[in-house]
Amino acid sequence: MPKIDINQVPERKGSGYPPPFAALAGARIKQALGDAGGLVDFGVNLTRLPPGTWSSQRHWHTEEDEFVCVLSGELVLITDDGEQPLHTGEFAAFPKNCSDGHHLVNRSAQTAVYLEIGSRHANDRCHYPDIDLHWDSAAGVYTHKDGSPYP
Amino acid sequence: MPKIDINQVPERKGSGYPPPFAALAGARIKQALGDAGGLVDFGVNLTRLPPGTWSSQRHWHTEEDEFVCVLSGELVLITDDGEQPLHTGEFAAFPKNCSDGHHLVNRSAQTAVYLEIGSRHANDRCHYPDIDLHWDSAAGVYTHKDGSPYP
């Protein structure tokens, strides 16, 4: 049956960022609902973000569209233009190749829960405007901006 | 700013099905949030389904993955295997080329609101197991199952 039993979907905690970038984004807990449901064209994660933590480092993708929907709690969305609150039942979209880095920060006292949807591309690159980090999905590695590897 | 103001997103009521298939699925009201946010890889609709109405005719896609998340209210998900309730905060996934037709029916007394995400493919076909209807996205038309046109 196509309904997803979220109790059966594994939880993945943490991030793959090299230190020290994993610290604030390492508390997120994701469940890959799209994968669990057999989808391949896009990913759907149910993500829980504890108080004081970040969804990710601020970033933008060259080849992947992203969309988020807040299911409970309150987040702050941060982009080049500043901050805006994202409450329960609100939405944001991040078109691919739009060079405006974004991330979500939980400054509230409650865990926030959101759904994140992202397309998939074999040759995506991810830019991080605030830090010396770069992601190349074809290579499958994080590097410094100059391409040199992290230890 | 990437937050979506849903009050600025046009509402689209009805369906493109030929009569009489539009009757029960014609009351749905959709807002294309993904399009409004500049996304192209997948569509995201915020859909309101009044009491007594259907999300669509029961169907499956050859080339497009689909995912739904109920934001408020209660729906009944109907597939080949029967019925299961889909409550607020529950999810379902419909992988492409899985020949198990699905649709959502609102049997409650309240309007239900859900988010639907679907990938996009230029050569999708949509099959309707219960009725004499076929969709070919390349041709952009609904036909009878034998390929003959509707009036």
PDB file of C-alpha atoms in Angstrom:
ATOM      1  CA  MET A   1       0.000   0.000   0.000  1.00  0.00           C
ATOM      2  CA  PRO A   2       1.352   3.424  -0.924  1.00  0.00           C
ATOM      3  CA  LYS A   3       0.774   5.105   2.452  1.00  0.00           C
ATOM      4  CA  ILE A   4       4.124   5.552   4.188  1.00  0.00           C
ATOM      5  CA  ASP A   5       4.528   4.256   7.735  1.00  0.00           C
ATOM      6  CA  ILE A   6       7.080   6.724   9.061  1.00  0.00           C
ATOM      7  CA  ASN A   7       7.849   4.418  11.979  1.00  0.00           C
ATOM      8  CA  GLN A   8       9.371   2.038   9.440  1.00  0.00           C
ATOM      9  CA  VAL A   9      11.595   4.646   7.752  1.00  0.00           C
ATOM     10  CA  PRO A  10      15.182   4.768   9.096  1.00  0.00           C
ATOM     11  CA  GLU A  11      16.380   7.993  10.744  1.00  0.00           C
ATOM     12  CA  ARG A  12      19.630   9.509   9.574  1.00  0.00           C
ATOM     13  CA  LYS A  13      21.236  11.939  12.015  1.00  0.00           C
ATOM     14  CA  GLY A  14      24.074  14.284  11.226  1.00  0.00           C
ATOM     15  CA  SER A  15      25.690  15.716   8.117  1.00  0.00           C
ATOM     16  CA  GLY A  16      28.540  14.741   5.837  1.00  0.00           C
ATOM     17  CA  TYR A  17      30.244  18.134   6.069  1.00  0.00           C
ATOM     18  CA  PRO A  18      33.896  18.069   7.066  1.00  0.00           C
ATOM     19  CA  PRO A  19      34.674  19.599  10.484  1.00  0.00           C
ATOM     20  CA  PRO A  20      34.032  22.225  11.695  1.00  0.00           C
ATOM     21  CA  PHE A  21      31.054  22.721   9.351  1.00  0.00           C
ATOM     22  CA  ALA A  22      29.095  19.750  10.653  1.00  0.00           C
ATOM     23  CA  ALA A  23      28.723  21.202  14.150  1.00  0.00           C
ATOM     24  CA  LEU A  24      25.556  23.293  13.839  1.00  0.00           C
ATOM     25  CA  ALA A  25      24.052  21.244  10.988  1.00  0.00           C
ATOM     26  CA  GLY A  26      24.832  17.904  12.577  1.00  0.00           C
ATOM     27  CA  ALA A  27      21.783  17.600  14.812  1.00  0.00           C
ATOM     28  CA  ARG A  28      19.205  17.335  12.036  1.00  0.00           C
ATOM     29  CA  ILE A  29      17.360  14.032  11.800  1.00  0.00           C
ATOM     30  CA  LYS A  30      16.146  13.027   8.350  1.00  0.00           C
ATOM     31  CA  GLN A  31      13.847  10.293   7.121  1.00  0.00           C
ATOM     32  CA  ALA A  32      13.974   9.654   3.380  1.00  0.00           C
ATOM     33  CA  LEU A  33      10.254   9.230   2.688  1.00  0.00           C
ATOM     34  CA  GLY A  34      10.589   9.407  -1.094  1.00  0.00           C
ATOM     35  CA  ASP A  35      13.187   6.647  -1.162  1.00  0.00           C
ATOM     36  CA  ALA A  36      11.037   4.594   1.221  1.00  0.00           C
ATOM     37  CA  GLY A  37       8.120   4.977  -1.166  1.00  0.00           C
ATOM     38  CA  GLY A  38      10.159   3.893  -4.194  1.00  0.00           C
ATOM     39  CA  LEU A  39      10.504   7.319  -5.832  1.00  0.00           C
ATOM     40  CA  VAL A  40      13.580   8.111  -7.915  1.00  0.00           C
ATOM     41  CA  ASP A  41      12.947  11.414  -9.721  1.00  0.00           C
ATOM     42  CA  PHE A  42      13.098  13.534  -6.589  1.00  0.00           C
ATOM     43  CA  GLY A  43      13.939  13.119  -2.922  1.00  0.00           C
ATOM     44  CA  VAL A  44      11.516  13.848  -0.081  1.00  0.00           C
ATOM     45  CA  ASN A  45      12.923  14.105   3.421  1.00  0.00           C
ATOM     46  CA  LEU A  46      10.971  14.502   6.632  1.00  0.00           C
ATOM     47  CA  THR A  47      13.413  16.476   8.755  1.00  0.00           C
ATOM     48  CA  ARG A  48      13.380  17.313  12.461  1.00  0.00           C
ATOM     49  CA  LEU A  49      15.516  20.251  13.542  1.00  0.00           C
ATOM     50  CA  PRO A  50      16.163  20.641  17.293  1.00  0.00           C
ATOM     51  CA  PRO A  51      16.313  24.099  18.932  1.00  0.00           C
ATOM     52  CA  GLY A  52      19.497  26.004  18.162  1.00  0.00           C
ATOM     53  CA  THR A  53      20.456  24.029  15.062  1.00  0.00           C
ATOM     54  CA  TRP A  54      20.658  24.614  11.309  1.00  0.00           C
ATOM     55  CA  SER A  55      19.164  22.741   8.365  1.00  0.00           C
ATOM     56  CA  SER A  56      22.508  22.971   6.563  1.00  0.00           C
ATOM     57  CA  GLN A  57      25.251  25.405   5.831  1.00  0.00           C
ATOM     58  CA  ARG A  58      23.918  28.245   3.674  1.00  0.00           C
ATOM     59  CA  HIS A  59      24.105  26.975   0.090  1.00  0.00           C
ATOM     60  CA  TRP A  60      22.683  26.925  -3.434  1.00  0.00           C
ATOM     61  CA  HIS A  61      22.609  24.177  -6.061  1.00  0.00           C
ATOM     62  CA  THR A  62      23.547  24.530  -9.713  1.00  0.00           C
ATOM     63  CA  GLU A  63      21.289  21.730 -10.980  1.00  0.00           C
ATOM     64  CA  GLU A  64      18.758  20.875  -8.293  1.00  0.00           C
ATOM     65  CA  ASP A  65      15.472  22.592  -7.443  1.00  0.00           C
ATOM     66  CA  GLU A  66      14.488  22.580  -3.782  1.00  0.00           C
ATOM     67  CA  PHE A  67      11.205  23.166  -1.917  1.00  0.00           C
ATOM     68  CA  VAL A  68      10.365  23.163   1.791  1.00  0.00           C
ATOM     69  CA  CYS A  69       7.101  23.041   3.754  1.00  0.00           C
ATOM     70  CA  VAL A  70       7.075  23.587   7.529  1.00  0.00           C
ATOM     71  CA  LEU A  71       4.877  20.948   9.183  1.00  0.00           C
ATOM     72  CA  SER A  72       5.320  22.091  12.787  1.00  0.00           C
ATOM     73  CA  GLY A  73       7.307  24.665  14.693  1.00  0.00           C
ATOM     74  CA  GLU A  74       8.946  27.855  13.484  1.00  0.00           C
ATOM     75  CA  LEU A  75      12.137  28.441  11.533  1.00  0.00           C
ATOM     76  CA  VAL A  76      14.100  31.406  10.265  1.00  0.00           C
ATOM     77  CA  LEU A  77      14.977  31.389   6.579  1.00  0.00           C
ATOM     78  CA  ILE A  78      18.250  33.167   5.815  1.00  0.00           C
ATOM     79  CA  THR A  79      19.285  34.285   2.328  1.00  0.00           C
ATOM     80  CA  ASP A  80      21.355  37.075   0.772  1.00  0.00           C
ATOM     81  CA  ASP A  81      18.415  39.431   1.387  1.00  0.00           C
ATOM     82  CA  GLY A  82      18.314  38.746   5.100  1.00  0.00           C
ATOM     83  CA  GLU A  83      15.964  36.833   7.352  1.00  0.00           C
ATOM     84  CA  GLN A  84      12.299  35.945   7.231  1.00  0.00           C
ATOM     85  CA  PRO A  85      10.286  33.704   9.585  1.00  0.00           C
ATOM     86  CA  LEU A  86       8.879  30.465   8.200  1.00  0.00           C
ATOM     87  CA  HIS A  87       5.942  29.299  10.312  1.00  0.00           C
ATOM     88  CA  THR A  88       3.972  26.067  10.367  1.00  0.00           C
ATOM     89  CA  GLY A  89       2.137  25.737   7.070  1.00  0.00           C
ATOM     90  CA  GLU A  90       4.455  28.051   5.146  1.00  0.00           C
ATOM     91  CA  PHE A  91       6.522  27.249   2.062  1.00  0.00           C
ATOM     92  CA  ALA A  92       9.707  28.306   0.304  1.00  0.00           C
ATOM     93  CA  ALA A  93      11.206  27.440  -3.068  1.00  0.00           C
ATOM     94  CA  PHE A  94      14.849  27.555  -4.153  1.00  0.00           C
ATOM     95  CA  PRO A  95      15.296  27.322  -7.918  1.00  0.00           C
ATOM     96  CA  LYS A  96      18.430  25.661  -9.223  1.00  0.00           C
ATOM     97  CA  ASN A  97      21.226  27.901 -10.425  1.00  0.00           C
ATOM     98  CA  CYS A  98      19.903  30.870  -8.457  1.00  0.00           C
ATOM     99  CA  SER A  99      23.039  32.076  -6.682  1.00  0.00           C
ATOM    100  CA  ASP A 100      21.262  33.094  -3.481  1.00  0.00           C
ATOM    101  CA  GLY A 101      22.408  30.838  -0.673  1.00  0.00           C
ATOM    102  CA  HIS A 102      19.755  29.710   1.810  1.00  0.00           C
ATOM    103  CA  HIS A 103      19.386  27.769   5.001  1.00  0.00           C
ATOM    104  CA  LEU A 104      16.916  27.328   7.854  1.00  0.00           C
ATOM    105  CA  VAL A 105      17.762  28.059  11.471  1.00  0.00           C
ATOM    106  CA  ASN A 106      15.698  26.990  14.474  1.00  0.00           C
ATOM    107  CA  ARG A 107      15.882  29.793  17.039  1.00  0.00           C
ATOM    108  CA  SER A 108      12.781  28.611  18.872  1.00  0.00           C
ATOM    109  CA  ALA A 109      12.594  26.428  21.980  1.00  0.00           C
ATOM    110  CA  GLN A 110      10.785  23.601  20.123  1.00  0.00           C
ATOM    111  CA  THR A 111      11.907  21.078  17.560  1.00  0.00           C
ATOM    112  CA  ALA A 112      10.721  22.107  14.102  1.00  0.00           C
ATOM    113  CA  VAL A 113       9.568  19.571  11.518  1.00  0.00           C
ATOM    114  CA  TYR A 114       9.628  20.220   7.808  1.00  0.00           C
ATOM    115  CA  LEU A 115       9.354  18.431   4.503  1.00  0.00           C
ATOM    116  CA  GLU A 116      12.124  19.080   1.987  1.00  0.00           C
ATOM    117  CA  ILE A 117      11.893  18.079  -1.658  1.00  0.00           C
ATOM    118  CA  GLY A 118      14.818  18.185  -4.046  1.00  0.00           C
ATOM    119  CA  SER A 119      15.404  17.073  -7.610  1.00  0.00           C
ATOM    120  CA  ARG A 120      18.364  14.853  -8.401  1.00  0.00           C
ATOM    121  CA  HIS A 121      21.121  15.481 -10.893  1.00  0.00           C
ATOM    122  CA  ALA A 122      24.306  13.514 -11.497  1.00  0.00           C
ATOM    123  CA  ASN A 123      26.371  16.642 -12.083  1.00  0.00           C
ATOM    124  CA  ASP A 124      25.108  19.001  -9.429  1.00  0.00           C
ATOM    125  CA  ARG A 125      27.458  21.399  -7.714  1.00  0.00           C
ATOM    126  CA  CYS A 126      26.683  23.073  -4.422  1.00  0.00           C
ATOM    127  CA  HIS A 127      28.100  26.468  -3.486  1.00  0.00           C
ATOM    128  CA  TYR A 128      28.499  27.707   0.090  1.00  0.00           C
ATOM    129  CA  PRO A 129      28.856  31.507   0.071  1.00  0.00           C
ATOM    130  CA  ASP A 130      29.830  31.884   3.737  1.00  0.00           C
ATOM    131  CA  ILE A 131      32.519  29.213   4.118  1.00  0.00           C
ATOM    132  CA  ASP A 132      35.404  27.554   2.287  1.00  0.00           C
ATOM    133  CA  LEU A 133      33.433  24.550   1.067  1.00  0.00           C
ATOM    134  CA  HIS A 134      32.322  23.152  -2.286  1.00  0.00           C
ATOM    135  CA  TRP A 135      30.372  20.036  -3.275  1.00  0.00           C
ATOM    136  CA  ASP A 136      30.600  18.212  -6.593  1.00  0.00           C
ATOM    137  CA  SER A 137      28.046  15.414  -6.847  1.00  0.00           C
ATOM    138  CA  ALA A 138      29.856  13.710  -9.748  1.00  0.00           C
ATOM    139  CA  ALA A 139      32.990  13.392  -7.628  1.00  0.00           C
ATOM    140  CA  GLY A 140      30.987  12.738  -4.477  1.00  0.00           C
ATOM    141  CA  VAL A 141      33.292  14.780  -2.277  1.00  0.00           C
ATOM    142  CA  TYR A 142      33.441  18.037  -0.360  1.00  0.00           C
ATOM    143  CA  THR A 143      36.494  20.154  -1.146  1.00  0.00           C
ATOM    144  CA  HIS A 144      37.890  23.581  -0.395  1.00  0.00           C
ATOM    145  CA  LYS A 145      36.780  26.241  -2.885  1.00  0.00           C
ATOM    146  CA  ASP A 146      40.126  25.842  -4.710  1.00  0.00           C
ATOM    147  CA  GLY A 147      39.352  22.133  -5.232  1.00  0.00           C
ATOM    148  CA  SER A 148      41.862  20.808  -2.729  1.00  0.00           C
ATOM    149  CA  PRO A 149      40.610  17.980  -0.521  1.00  0.00           C
ATOM    150  CA  TYR A 150      39.688  18.072   3.128  1.00  0.00           C
ATOM    151  CA  PRO A 151      41.688  15.666   5.324  1.00  0.00           C
TER     152      PRO A 151
ATOM    153  CA  MET B   1      12.687  36.373  -1.171  1.00  0.00           C
ATOM    154  CA  PRO B   2      12.123  32.637  -1.522  1.00  0.00           C
ATOM    155  CA  LYS B   3       9.211  32.358   0.948  1.00  0.00           C
ATOM    156  CA  ILE B   4       5.997  31.859  -1.014  1.00  0.00           C
ATOM    157  CA  ASP B   5       3.063  34.166  -0.322  1.00  0.00           C
ATOM    158  CA  ILE B   6       0.173  31.821  -1.083  1.00  0.00           C
ATOM    159  CA  ASN B   7      -2.207  34.774  -1.294  1.00  0.00           C
ATOM    160  CA  GLN B   8      -0.344  35.800  -4.450  1.00  0.00           C
ATOM    161  CA  VAL B   9      -0.543  32.386  -6.143  1.00  0.00           C
ATOM    162  CA  PRO B  10      -3.489  31.985  -8.562  1.00  0.00           C
ATOM    163  CA  GLU B  11      -6.119  29.361  -7.801  1.00  0.00           C
ATOM    164  CA  ARG B  12      -7.057  26.905 -10.516  1.00  0.00           C
ATOM    165  CA  LYS B  13     -10.403  25.181 -10.030  1.00  0.00           C
ATOM    166  CA  GLY B  14     -11.634  22.189 -11.965  1.00  0.00           C
ATOM    167  CA  SER B  15     -10.113  19.503 -14.129  1.00  0.00           C
ATOM    168  CA  GLY B  16      -9.395  19.031 -17.810  1.00  0.00           C
ATOM    169  CA  TYR B  17     -11.135  15.650 -17.981  1.00  0.00           C
ATOM    170  CA  PRO B  18     -13.774  15.314 -20.685  1.00  0.00           C
ATOM    171  CA  PRO B  19     -17.354  14.902 -19.404  1.00  0.00           C
ATOM    172  CA  PRO B  20     -18.578  13.038 -17.453  1.00  0.00           C
ATOM    173  CA  PHE B  21     -15.228  12.387 -15.756  1.00  0.00           C
ATOM    174  CA  ALA B  22     -14.763  15.952 -14.572  1.00  0.00           C
ATOM    175  CA  ALA B  23     -17.823  15.872 -12.313  1.00  0.00           C
ATOM    176  CA  LEU B  24     -16.403  14.489  -9.062  1.00  0.00           C
ATOM    177  CA  ALA B  25     -12.837  15.701  -9.671  1.00  0.00           C
ATOM    178  CA  GLY B  26     -13.893  19.155 -10.812  1.00  0.00           C
ATOM    179  CA  ALA B  27     -14.196  20.815  -7.407  1.00  0.00           C
ATOM    180  CA  ARG B  28     -10.521  20.636  -6.488  1.00  0.00           C
ATOM    181  CA  ILE B  29      -8.719  23.963  -6.143  1.00  0.00           C
ATOM    182  CA  LYS B  30      -4.999  23.970  -6.896  1.00  0.00           C
ATOM    183  CA  GLN B  31      -2.264  26.531  -6.388  1.00  0.00           C
ATOM    184  CA  ALA B  32       0.956  25.812  -8.261  1.00  0.00           C
ATOM    185  CA  LEU B  33       3.479  26.725  -5.561  1.00  0.00           C
ATOM    186  CA  GLY B  34       6.461  25.204  -7.343  1.00  0.00           C
ATOM    187  CA  ASP B  35       5.785  27.195 -10.507  1.00  0.00           C
ATOM    188  CA  ALA B  36       5.243  30.331  -8.400  1.00  0.00           C
ATOM    189  CA  GLY B  37       8.645  29.759  -6.800  1.00  0.00           C
ATOM    190  CA  GLY B  38      10.405  29.313 -10.146  1.00  0.00           C
ATOM    191  CA  LEU B  39      10.924  25.540  -9.961  1.00  0.00           C
ATOM    192  CA  VAL B  40      10.997  23.492 -13.148  1.00  0.00           C
ATOM    193  CA  ASP B  41      12.160  19.967 -12.246  1.00  0.00           C
ATOM    194  CA  PHE B  42       9.017  19.055 -10.351  1.00  0.00           C
ATOM    195  CA  GLY B  43       5.588  20.510  -9.678  1.00  0.00           C
ATOM    196  CA  VAL B  44       4.258  21.290  -6.207  1.00  0.00           C
ATOM    197  CA  ASN B  45       0.538  21.952  -5.853  1.00  0.00           C
ATOM    198  CA  LEU B  46      -1.276  23.076  -2.730  1.00  0.00           C
ATOM    199  CA  THR B  47      -4.691  21.489  -3.245  1.00  0.00           C
ATOM    200  CA  ARG B  48      -7.979  21.978  -1.387  1.00  0.00           C
ATOM    201  CA  LEU B  49     -10.543  19.223  -1.743  1.00  0.00           C
ATOM    202  CA  PRO B  50     -14.102  19.997  -0.600  1.00  0.00           C
ATOM    203  CA  PRO B  51     -16.263  17.360   1.121  1.00  0.00           C
ATOM    204  CA  GLY B  52     -17.584  14.695  -1.233  1.00  0.00           C
ATOM    205  CA  THR B  53     -15.053  15.266  -3.999  1.00  0.00           C
ATOM    206  CA  TRP B  54     -12.108  13.410  -5.516  1.00  0.00           C
ATOM    207  CA  SER B  55      -8.498  14.442  -6.122  1.00  0.00           C
ATOM    208  CA  SER B  56      -8.682  12.940  -9.625  1.00  0.00           C
ATOM    209  CA  GLN B  57      -9.919   9.887 -11.404  1.00  0.00           C
ATOM    210  CA  ARG B  58      -8.012   6.825 -10.206  1.00  0.00           C
ATOM    211  CA  HIS B  59      -4.813   6.730 -12.295  1.00  0.00           C
ATOM    212  CA  TRP B  60      -1.134   5.877 -12.584  1.00  0.00           C
ATOM    213  CA  HIS B  61       1.681   7.521 -14.543  1.00  0.00           C
ATOM    214  CA  THR B  62       4.230   5.758 -16.735  1.00  0.00           C
ATOM    215  CA  GLU B  63       6.981   8.377 -16.302  1.00  0.00           C
ATOM    216  CA  GLU B  64       6.153  10.582 -13.339  1.00  0.00           C
ATOM    217  CA  ASP B  65       6.726   9.953  -9.636  1.00  0.00           C
ATOM    218  CA  GLU B  66       4.123  11.416  -7.281  1.00  0.00           C
ATOM    219  CA  PHE B  67       4.061  12.172  -3.547  1.00  0.00           C
ATOM    220  CA  VAL B  68       1.348  13.597  -1.288  1.00  0.00           C
ATOM    221  CA  CYS B  69       1.337  15.039   2.241  1.00  0.00           C
ATOM    222  CA  VAL B  70      -1.945  15.822   4.003  1.00  0.00           C
ATOM    223  CA  LEU B  71      -1.711  19.249   5.658  1.00  0.00           C
ATOM    224  CA  SER B  72      -5.206  19.338   7.182  1.00  0.00           C
ATOM    225  CA  GLY B  73      -8.332  17.200   7.177  1.00  0.00           C
ATOM    226  CA  GLU B  74      -8.753  13.544   6.368  1.00  0.00           C
ATOM    227  CA  LEU B  75      -8.808  11.698   3.061  1.00  0.00           C
ATOM    228  CA  VAL B  76      -9.322   8.150   1.887  1.00  0.00           C
ATOM    229  CA  LEU B  77      -6.652   6.733  -0.399  1.00  0.00           C
ATOM    230  CA  ILE B  78      -7.997   4.175  -2.870  1.00  0.00           C
ATOM    231  CA  THR B  79      -5.804   1.765  -4.808  1.00  0.00           C
ATOM    232  CA  ASP B  80      -6.083  -1.749  -6.271  1.00  0.00           C
ATOM    233  CA  ASP B  81      -5.618  -3.115  -2.753  1.00  0.00           C
ATOM    234  CA  GLY B  82      -8.564  -1.199  -1.335  1.00  0.00           C
ATOM    235  CA  GLU B  83      -8.899   1.796   0.940  1.00  0.00           C
ATOM    236  CA  GLN B  84      -6.792   3.308   3.678  1.00  0.00           C
ATOM    237  CA  PRO B  85      -7.314   6.570   5.588  1.00  0.00           C
ATOM    238  CA  LEU B  86      -4.803   9.361   5.108  1.00  0.00           C
ATOM    239  CA  HIS B  87      -4.884  11.743   8.062  1.00  0.00           C
ATOM    240  CA  THR B  88      -3.296  15.128   8.650  1.00  0.00           C
ATOM    241  CA  GLY B  89       0.472  14.692   8.721  1.00  0.00           C
ATOM    242  CA  GLU B  90       0.472  11.448   6.757  1.00  0.00           C
ATOM    243  CA  PHE B  91       2.207  10.722   3.462  1.00  0.00           C
ATOM    244  CA  ALA B  92       1.892   8.509   0.398  1.00  0.00           C
ATOM    245  CA  ALA B  93       4.165   7.853  -2.571  1.00  0.00           C
ATOM    246  CA  PHE B  94       3.255   6.650  -6.056  1.00  0.00           C
ATOM    247  CA  PRO B  95       6.257   5.489  -8.069  1.00  0.00           C
ATOM    248  CA  LYS B  96       6.122   5.931 -11.826  1.00  0.00           C
ATOM    249  CA  ASN B  97       5.295   2.896 -13.928  1.00  0.00           C
ATOM    250  CA  CYS B  98       3.699   1.092 -10.988  1.00  0.00           C
ATOM    251  CA  SER B  99       0.390  -0.039 -12.497  1.00  0.00           C
ATOM    252  CA  ASP B 100      -1.637   0.481  -9.317  1.00  0.00           C
ATOM    253  CA  GLY B 101      -4.123   3.272  -9.880  1.00  0.00           C
ATOM    254  CA  HIS B 102      -4.667   5.684  -6.990  1.00  0.00           C
ATOM    255  CA  HIS B 103      -6.777   8.632  -6.006  1.00  0.00           C
ATOM    256  CA  LEU B 104      -7.869  10.508  -2.882  1.00  0.00           C
ATOM    257  CA  VAL B 105     -11.490  10.889  -1.844  1.00  0.00           C
ATOM    258  CA  ASN B 106     -12.774  13.304   0.770  1.00  0.00           C
ATOM    259  CA  ARG B 107     -15.602  11.554   2.647  1.00  0.00           C
ATOM    260  CA  SER B 108     -15.369  13.896   5.626  1.00  0.00           C
ATOM    261  CA  ALA B 109     -17.455  16.997   6.335  1.00  0.00           C
ATOM    262  CA  GLN B 110     -14.425  19.324   6.136  1.00  0.00           C
ATOM    263  CA  THR B 111     -12.303  20.548   3.261  1.00  0.00           C
ATOM    264  CA  ALA B 112      -8.999  18.665   3.165  1.00  0.00           C
ATOM    265  CA  VAL B 113      -5.728  20.356   2.204  1.00  0.00           C
ATOM    266  CA  TYR B 114      -2.766  18.489   0.829  1.00  0.00           C
ATOM    267  CA  LEU B 115       0.519  19.068  -0.923  1.00  0.00           C
ATOM    268  CA  GLU B 116       1.134  17.059  -4.088  1.00  0.00           C
ATOM    269  CA  ILE B 117       4.523  16.786  -5.743  1.00  0.00           C
ATOM    270  CA  GLY B 118       5.080  15.282  -9.167  1.00  0.00           C
ATOM    271  CA  SER B 119       8.016  14.979 -11.512  1.00  0.00           C
ATOM    272  CA  ARG B 120       7.667  16.150 -15.097  1.00  0.00           C
ATOM    273  CA  HIS B 121       8.262  14.168 -18.241  1.00  0.00           C
ATOM    274  CA  ALA B 122       7.589  15.128 -21.853  1.00  0.00           C
ATOM    275  CA  ASN B 123       6.427  11.634 -22.777  1.00  0.00           C
ATOM    276  CA  ASP B 124       4.326  10.626 -19.813  1.00  0.00           C
ATOM    277  CA  ARG B 125       1.216   8.531 -20.261  1.00  0.00           C
ATOM    278  CA  CYS B 126      -1.493   8.264 -17.676  1.00  0.00           C
ATOM    279  CA  HIS B 127      -3.680   5.179 -17.323  1.00  0.00           C
ATOM    280  CA  TYR B 128      -7.159   5.177 -15.745  1.00  0.00           C
ATOM    281  CA  PRO B 129      -8.080   1.608 -14.777  1.00  0.00           C
ATOM    282  CA  ASP B 130     -11.745   2.300 -13.943  1.00  0.00           C
ATOM    283  CA  ILE B 131     -12.862   4.327 -16.954  1.00  0.00           C
ATOM    284  CA  ASP B 132     -12.426   4.657 -20.718  1.00  0.00           C
ATOM    285  CA  LEU B 133      -9.794   7.402 -20.579  1.00  0.00           C
ATOM    286  CA  HIS B 134      -6.130   7.770 -21.521  1.00  0.00           C
ATOM    287  CA  TRP B 135      -3.700  10.690 -21.352  1.00  0.00           C
ATOM    288  CA  ASP B 136      -0.653  11.200 -23.542  1.00  0.00           C
ATOM    289  CA  SER B 137       1.409  14.195 -22.444  1.00  0.00           C
ATOM    290  CA  ALA B 138       3.305  14.407 -25.744  1.00  0.00           C
ATOM    291  CA  ALA B 139       0.017  14.793 -27.630  1.00  0.00           C
ATOM    292  CA  GLY B 140      -1.504  16.879 -24.844  1.00  0.00           C
ATOM    293  CA  VAL B 141      -4.928  15.257 -25.185  1.00  0.00           C
ATOM    294  CA  TYR B 142      -7.286  12.887 -23.410  1.00  0.00           C
ATOM    295  CA  THR B 143      -8.567  10.063 -25.583  1.00  0.00           C
ATOM    296  CA  HIS B 144     -10.591   6.892 -25.283  1.00  0.00           C
ATOM    297  CA  LYS B 145      -8.474   3.831 -24.485  1.00  0.00           C
ATOM    298  CA  ASP B 146      -8.525   2.899 -28.202  1.00  0.00           C
ATOM    299  CA  GLY B 147      -6.943   6.267 -29.016  1.00  0.00           C
ATOM    300  CA  SER B 148     -10.051   7.841 -30.550  1.00  0.00           C
ATOM    301  CA  PRO B 149     -10.711  11.441 -29.542  1.00  0.00           C
ATOM    302  CA  TYR B 150     -13.335  12.796 -27.205  1.00  0.00           C
ATOM    303  CA  PRO B 151     -15.697  15.355 -28.796  1.00  0.00           C
TER     304      PRO B 151
END
